[in-house]
Amino acid sequence: MPHRLHRGDLPDDYVPGPAIAVDTETLGLQPHRDRLCVVQISRGDGEADVVQIPRVGPEPVVLKRVLADPAVTKIFHYARFDLAVLFHRLGVMPGPVYCTKIASRLARTYTDRHGLKDLVRELIGVELSKQQQSSDWGADTLSQAQIDYAASDVLHLHALRERLDTMLAREERSALAQACFDFLPTRARLDLLEWDETDIFAHS
Amino acid sequence: MPHRLHRGDLPDDYVPGPAIAVDTETLGLQPHRDRLCVVQISRGDGEADVVQIPRVGPEPVVLKRVLADPAVTKIFHYARFDLAVLFHRLGVMPGPVYCTKIASRLARTYTDRHGLKDLVRELIGVELSKQQQSSDWGADTLSQAQIDYAASDVLHLHALRERLDTMLAREERSALAQACFDFLPTRARLDLLEWDETDIFAHS
Ligand SMILES: Nc1ncnc2c1ncn2[C@@H]1O[C@H](COP(=O)(O)O)[C@@H](OP(=O)(O)O)[C@H]1O
Ligand SMILES: Nc1ncnc2c1ncn2[C@@H]1O[C@H](COP(=O)(O)O)[C@@H](OP(=O)(O)O)[C@H]1O
């Protein structure tokens, strides 16, 4: 699997293009507790840049600039979590956002399986290994298996987006999906303020 | 309580001003099942226009125009429900939207009482009667008690908005509240498509 490993930041001369796939690996699922360890990015060309974020170190200025760039769409799977982590840890709210999990919920109403593995299997015909998902992403030196796993999580997001966009258009739900994507940065901010369990939109 | 009762639509010469308080009465809480019976509107001047919507009849063209007017902010309490009903029944999605329940959730984190009665009591010092809330709003002739109740539900929303906006500004949550208000039309559309119980933003 072709990918480049970086320590601390993307290279200075990184050029994102109109859309990048982004995923993060953290020490756990609590953004206030668990630090950001890895940010993976792919331009959709079958390659990935895997950026290891050390516990202490200088700001990843190139990465932050790319994430904040309004001309670059950021494709996530379950953006809600990554946005909260990235905003909390790097102080930048990525946007504009596309989320393959929400697109799948709106387009694939014939199933309740909206995991990345399910999407990649059904829509692309590739079997993803999720073995390294729960591993020590805070390690100083990542294993080759970890790096491969991290890369594999972003390599298919562009293709997924294309398939899902076709389905959303067919069902006339593209605008609805876009409105949900646009709310995701706010959804992530609410999570960080502890409005994660209580639904802010509920009656009571 | 000074208010005007109308049958079928607002008067032709109705002028809304920059913001109107809006509430609806329906035959129940299921927008696909329960029809829209009454739409109440106040300009914040202590008066209300109460529009009875007959089961069959011509389109309320003035009302629809006012609700759709992008220059007129619509203040609701629990907008999510009213937006779904108005969109489903009148085919118009009101906007821009302000919701006193969401503003209260974001500003008044010291309590879990975000009902209209609670808000009006604490922030304005007025005791609202909720006696007519569950009454037959589909009746051909509404009782005086019903009309008074319908009016009372919109008379305080402008004042509530003012108080809540002050609190939101103090806690630096105004932008967060605005982003939630902006999502409400989408939230209502999702409800009408049966994404009411399943949280579209949940992981699984
Ligand atoms: N409550 C939760 N349960 C499982 N995964 C969660 C989660 N909250 C956030 N996530 C993230 O959602 C991703 C998995 O999504 P899905 O189950 O839809 O495939 C995981 O990313 P990684 O695969 O990058 O670790 C994980 O970080
Ligand atoms: N599940 C629910 N339970 C109670 N009220 C609901 C509701 N869904 C929508 N509503 C609406 O929310 C309003 C009450 O909000 P609150 O409880 O915060 O005061 C009611 O409006 P009306 O008072 O116009 O009938 C009612 O129509």
CSV table of N, CA, C and O in Angstrom, one decimal, chain B residues 116-160:
chain,number,residue,atom,x,y,z
B,116,LEU,N,-42.3,26.2,27.8
B,116,LEU,CA,-42.7,27.6,27.7
B,116,LEU,C,-43.2,28.2,29.0
B,116,LEU,O,-42.8,29.4,29.3
B,117,LYS,N,-43.9,27.5,29.7
B,117,LYS,CA,-44.5,27.9,31.0
B,117,LYS,C,-43.3,28.3,32.0
B,117,LYS,O,-43.4,29.3,32.6
B,118,ASP,N,-42.3,27.4,32.0
B,118,ASP,CA,-41.2,27.7,32.9
B,118,ASP,C,-40.4,28.9,32.5
B,118,ASP,O,-40.0,29.7,33.3
B,119,LEU,N,-40.2,29.0,31.2
B,119,LEU,CA,-39.4,30.2,30.6
B,119,LEU,C,-40.1,31.5,30.9
B,119,LEU,O,-39.5,32.5,31.4
B,120,VAL,N,-41.5,31.5,30.7
B,120,VAL,CA,-42.2,32.8,30.9
B,120,VAL,C,-42.3,33.1,32.4
B,120,VAL,O,-42.2,34.3,32.7
B,121,ARG,N,-42.4,32.1,33.2
B,121,ARG,CA,-42.4,32.4,34.6
B,121,ARG,C,-41.1,32.9,35.1
B,121,ARG,O,-41.1,34.0,35.8
B,122,GLU,N,-40.0,32.3,34.7
B,122,GLU,CA,-38.7,32.7,35.3
B,122,GLU,C,-38.2,34.0,34.7
B,122,GLU,O,-37.7,34.9,35.4
B,123,LEU,N,-38.4,34.1,33.4
B,123,LEU,CA,-37.7,35.3,32.7
B,123,LEU,C,-38.6,36.5,32.6
B,123,LEU,O,-38.1,37.6,32.4
B,124,ILE,N,-39.9,36.3,32.7
B,124,ILE,CA,-40.8,37.4,32.5
B,124,ILE,C,-41.7,37.6,33.7
B,124,ILE,O,-42.3,38.7,33.9
B,125,GLY,N,-41.8,36.6,34.5
B,125,GLY,CA,-42.6,36.7,35.7
B,125,GLY,C,-44.1,36.7,35.5
B,125,GLY,O,-44.9,37.2,36.3
B,126,VAL,N,-44.5,36.0,34.4
B,126,VAL,CA,-45.9,35.8,34.1
B,126,VAL,C,-46.3,34.3,34.2
B,126,VAL,O,-45.5,33.5,33.8
B,127,GLU,N,-47.5,34.1,34.8
B,127,GLU,CA,-47.9,32.7,34.9
B,127,GLU,C,-48.9,32.3,33.8
B,127,GLU,O,-50.0,32.9,33.7
B,128,LEU,N,-48.4,31.5,32.9
B,128,LEU,CA,-49.2,31.1,31.7
B,128,LEU,C,-50.2,29.9,32.1
B,128,LEU,O,-49.7,29.0,32.8
B,129,SER,N,-51.4,30.0,31.6
B,129,SER,CA,-52.3,28.8,31.8
B,129,SER,C,-52.1,27.9,30.6
B,129,SER,O,-52.1,28.3,29.5
B,130,LYS,N,-51.9,26.6,30.9
B,130,LYS,CA,-51.8,25.6,29.8
B,130,LYS,C,-53.0,24.7,29.7
B,130,LYS,O,-53.0,23.7,29.0
B,131,GLN,N,-54.1,25.2,30.3
B,131,GLN,CA,-55.4,24.4,30.4
B,131,GLN,C,-55.9,24.0,29.0
B,131,GLN,O,-56.4,22.9,28.9
B,132,GLN,N,-55.9,24.9,28.0
B,132,GLN,CA,-56.5,24.6,26.8
B,132,GLN,C,-55.5,23.8,25.8
B,132,GLN,O,-55.9,23.5,24.7
B,133,GLN,N,-54.3,23.5,26.3
B,133,GLN,CA,-53.3,22.9,25.4
B,133,GLN,C,-53.9,21.7,24.7
B,133,GLN,O,-53.8,21.5,23.4
B,134,SER,N,-54.5,20.8,25.4
B,134,SER,CA,-55.1,19.6,24.9
B,134,SER,C,-56.6,19.8,24.7
B,134,SER,O,-57.3,19.3,25.5
B,135,SER,N,-57.0,20.5,23.7
B,135,SER,CA,-58.4,20.7,23.5
B,135,SER,C,-58.6,20.4,22.0
B,135,SER,O,-57.7,20.3,21.2
B,136,ASP,N,-59.9,20.4,21.6
B,136,ASP,CA,-60.2,20.1,20.2
B,136,ASP,C,-60.0,21.3,19.3
B,136,ASP,O,-60.9,22.1,19.1
B,137,TRP,N,-58.8,21.4,18.8
B,137,TRP,CA,-58.5,22.6,17.9
B,137,TRP,C,-59.1,22.5,16.5
B,137,TRP,O,-59.0,23.4,15.7
B,138,GLY,N,-59.7,21.3,16.2
B,138,GLY,CA,-60.4,21.2,14.9
B,138,GLY,C,-61.8,21.7,14.9
B,138,GLY,O,-62.5,21.6,13.9
B,139,ALA,N,-62.3,22.1,16.1
B,139,ALA,CA,-63.7,22.6,16.2
B,139,ALA,C,-64.0,23.7,15.2
B,139,ALA,O,-63.1,24.6,15.0
B,140,ASP,N,-65.2,23.7,14.7
B,140,ASP,CA,-65.5,24.8,13.7
B,140,ASP,C,-65.5,26.2,14.4
B,140,ASP,O,-65.0,27.1,13.8
B,141,THR,N,-66.0,26.2,15.6
B,141,THR,CA,-66.0,27.5,16.4
B,141,THR,C,-65.1,27.3,17.6
B,141,THR,O,-65.4,26.4,18.4
B,142,LEU,N,-64.0,28.0,17.7
B,142,LEU,CA,-63.2,27.9,18.8
B,142,LEU,C,-63.8,28.7,20.0
B,142,LEU,O,-64.4,29.7,19.8
B,143,SER,N,-63.6,28.2,21.2
B,143,SER,CA,-64.1,28.8,22.4
B,143,SER,C,-63.2,30.1,22.7
B,143,SER,O,-62.1,30.2,22.2
B,144,GLN,N,-63.7,31.0,23.5
B,144,GLN,CA,-63.0,32.1,23.9
B,144,GLN,C,-61.7,31.7,24.6
B,144,GLN,O,-60.6,32.3,24.4
B,145,ALA,N,-61.9,30.7,25.5
B,145,ALA,CA,-60.7,30.2,26.2
B,145,ALA,C,-59.6,29.7,25.3
B,145,ALA,O,-58.4,29.9,25.5
B,146,GLN,N,-60.0,29.0,24.2
B,146,GLN,CA,-59.1,28.5,23.3
B,146,GLN,C,-58.3,29.6,22.5
B,146,GLN,O,-57.1,29.6,22.4
B,147,ILE,N,-59.1,30.6,22.1
B,147,ILE,CA,-58.5,31.7,21.4
B,147,ILE,C,-57.5,32.5,22.3
B,147,ILE,O,-56.4,32.9,21.9
B,148,ASP,N,-57.9,32.7,23.6
B,148,ASP,CA,-57.1,33.4,24.6
B,148,ASP,C,-55.8,32.5,24.7
B,148,ASP,O,-54.7,33.1,24.8
B,149,TYR,N,-55.9,31.2,24.8
B,149,TYR,CA,-54.8,30.4,25.0
B,149,TYR,C,-53.8,30.5,23.8
B,149,TYR,O,-52.6,30.6,24.0
B,150,ALA,N,-54.4,30.3,22.7
B,150,ALA,CA,-53.6,30.4,21.4
B,150,ALA,C,-52.8,31.7,21.4
B,150,ALA,O,-51.6,31.7,21.1
B,151,ALA,N,-53.5,32.8,21.7
B,151,ALA,CA,-52.8,34.1,21.7
B,151,ALA,C,-51.7,34.1,22.7
B,151,ALA,O,-50.6,34.6,22.4
B,152,SER,N,-52.0,33.6,23.9
B,152,SER,CA,-51.0,33.7,25.0
B,152,SER,C,-49.7,33.0,24.7
B,152,SER,O,-48.6,33.4,25.2
B,153,ASP,N,-49.8,32.0,23.8
B,153,ASP,CA,-48.6,31.3,23.5
B,153,ASP,C,-47.6,32.0,22.6
B,153,ASP,O,-46.4,31.7,22.5
B,154,VAL,N,-48.0,33.1,22.0
B,154,VAL,CA,-47.1,33.9,21.2
B,154,VAL,C,-46.7,35.3,21.7
B,154,VAL,O,-45.8,35.9,21.3
B,155,LEU,N,-47.5,35.7,22.7
B,155,LEU,CA,-47.4,37.1,23.2
B,155,LEU,C,-46.1,37.4,23.9
B,155,LEU,O,-45.6,38.5,23.9
B,156,HIS,N,-45.5,36.3,24.5
B,156,HIS,CA,-44.2,36.6,25.2
B,156,HIS,C,-43.0,36.2,24.5
B,156,HIS,O,-41.9,36.3,25.1
B,157,LEU,N,-43.1,35.7,23.3
B,157,LEU,CA,-41.9,35.1,22.7
B,157,LEU,C,-40.8,36.2,22.3
B,157,LEU,O,-39.6,35.9,22.4
B,158,HIS,N,-41.3,37.4,21.9
B,158,HIS,CA,-40.3,38.5,21.7
B,158,HIS,C,-39.5,38.8,22.9
B,158,HIS,O,-38.3,38.9,22.9
B,159,ALA,N,-40.2,38.9,24.0
B,159,ALA,CA,-39.5,39.3,25.3
B,159,ALA,C,-38.6,38.1,25.7
B,159,ALA,O,-37.5,38.4,26.2
B,160,LEU,N,-39.0,36.9,25.6
B,160,LEU,CA,-38.2,35.8,25.9
B,160,LEU,C,-36.9,35.8,25.0
B,160,LEU,O,-35.8,35.6,25.5
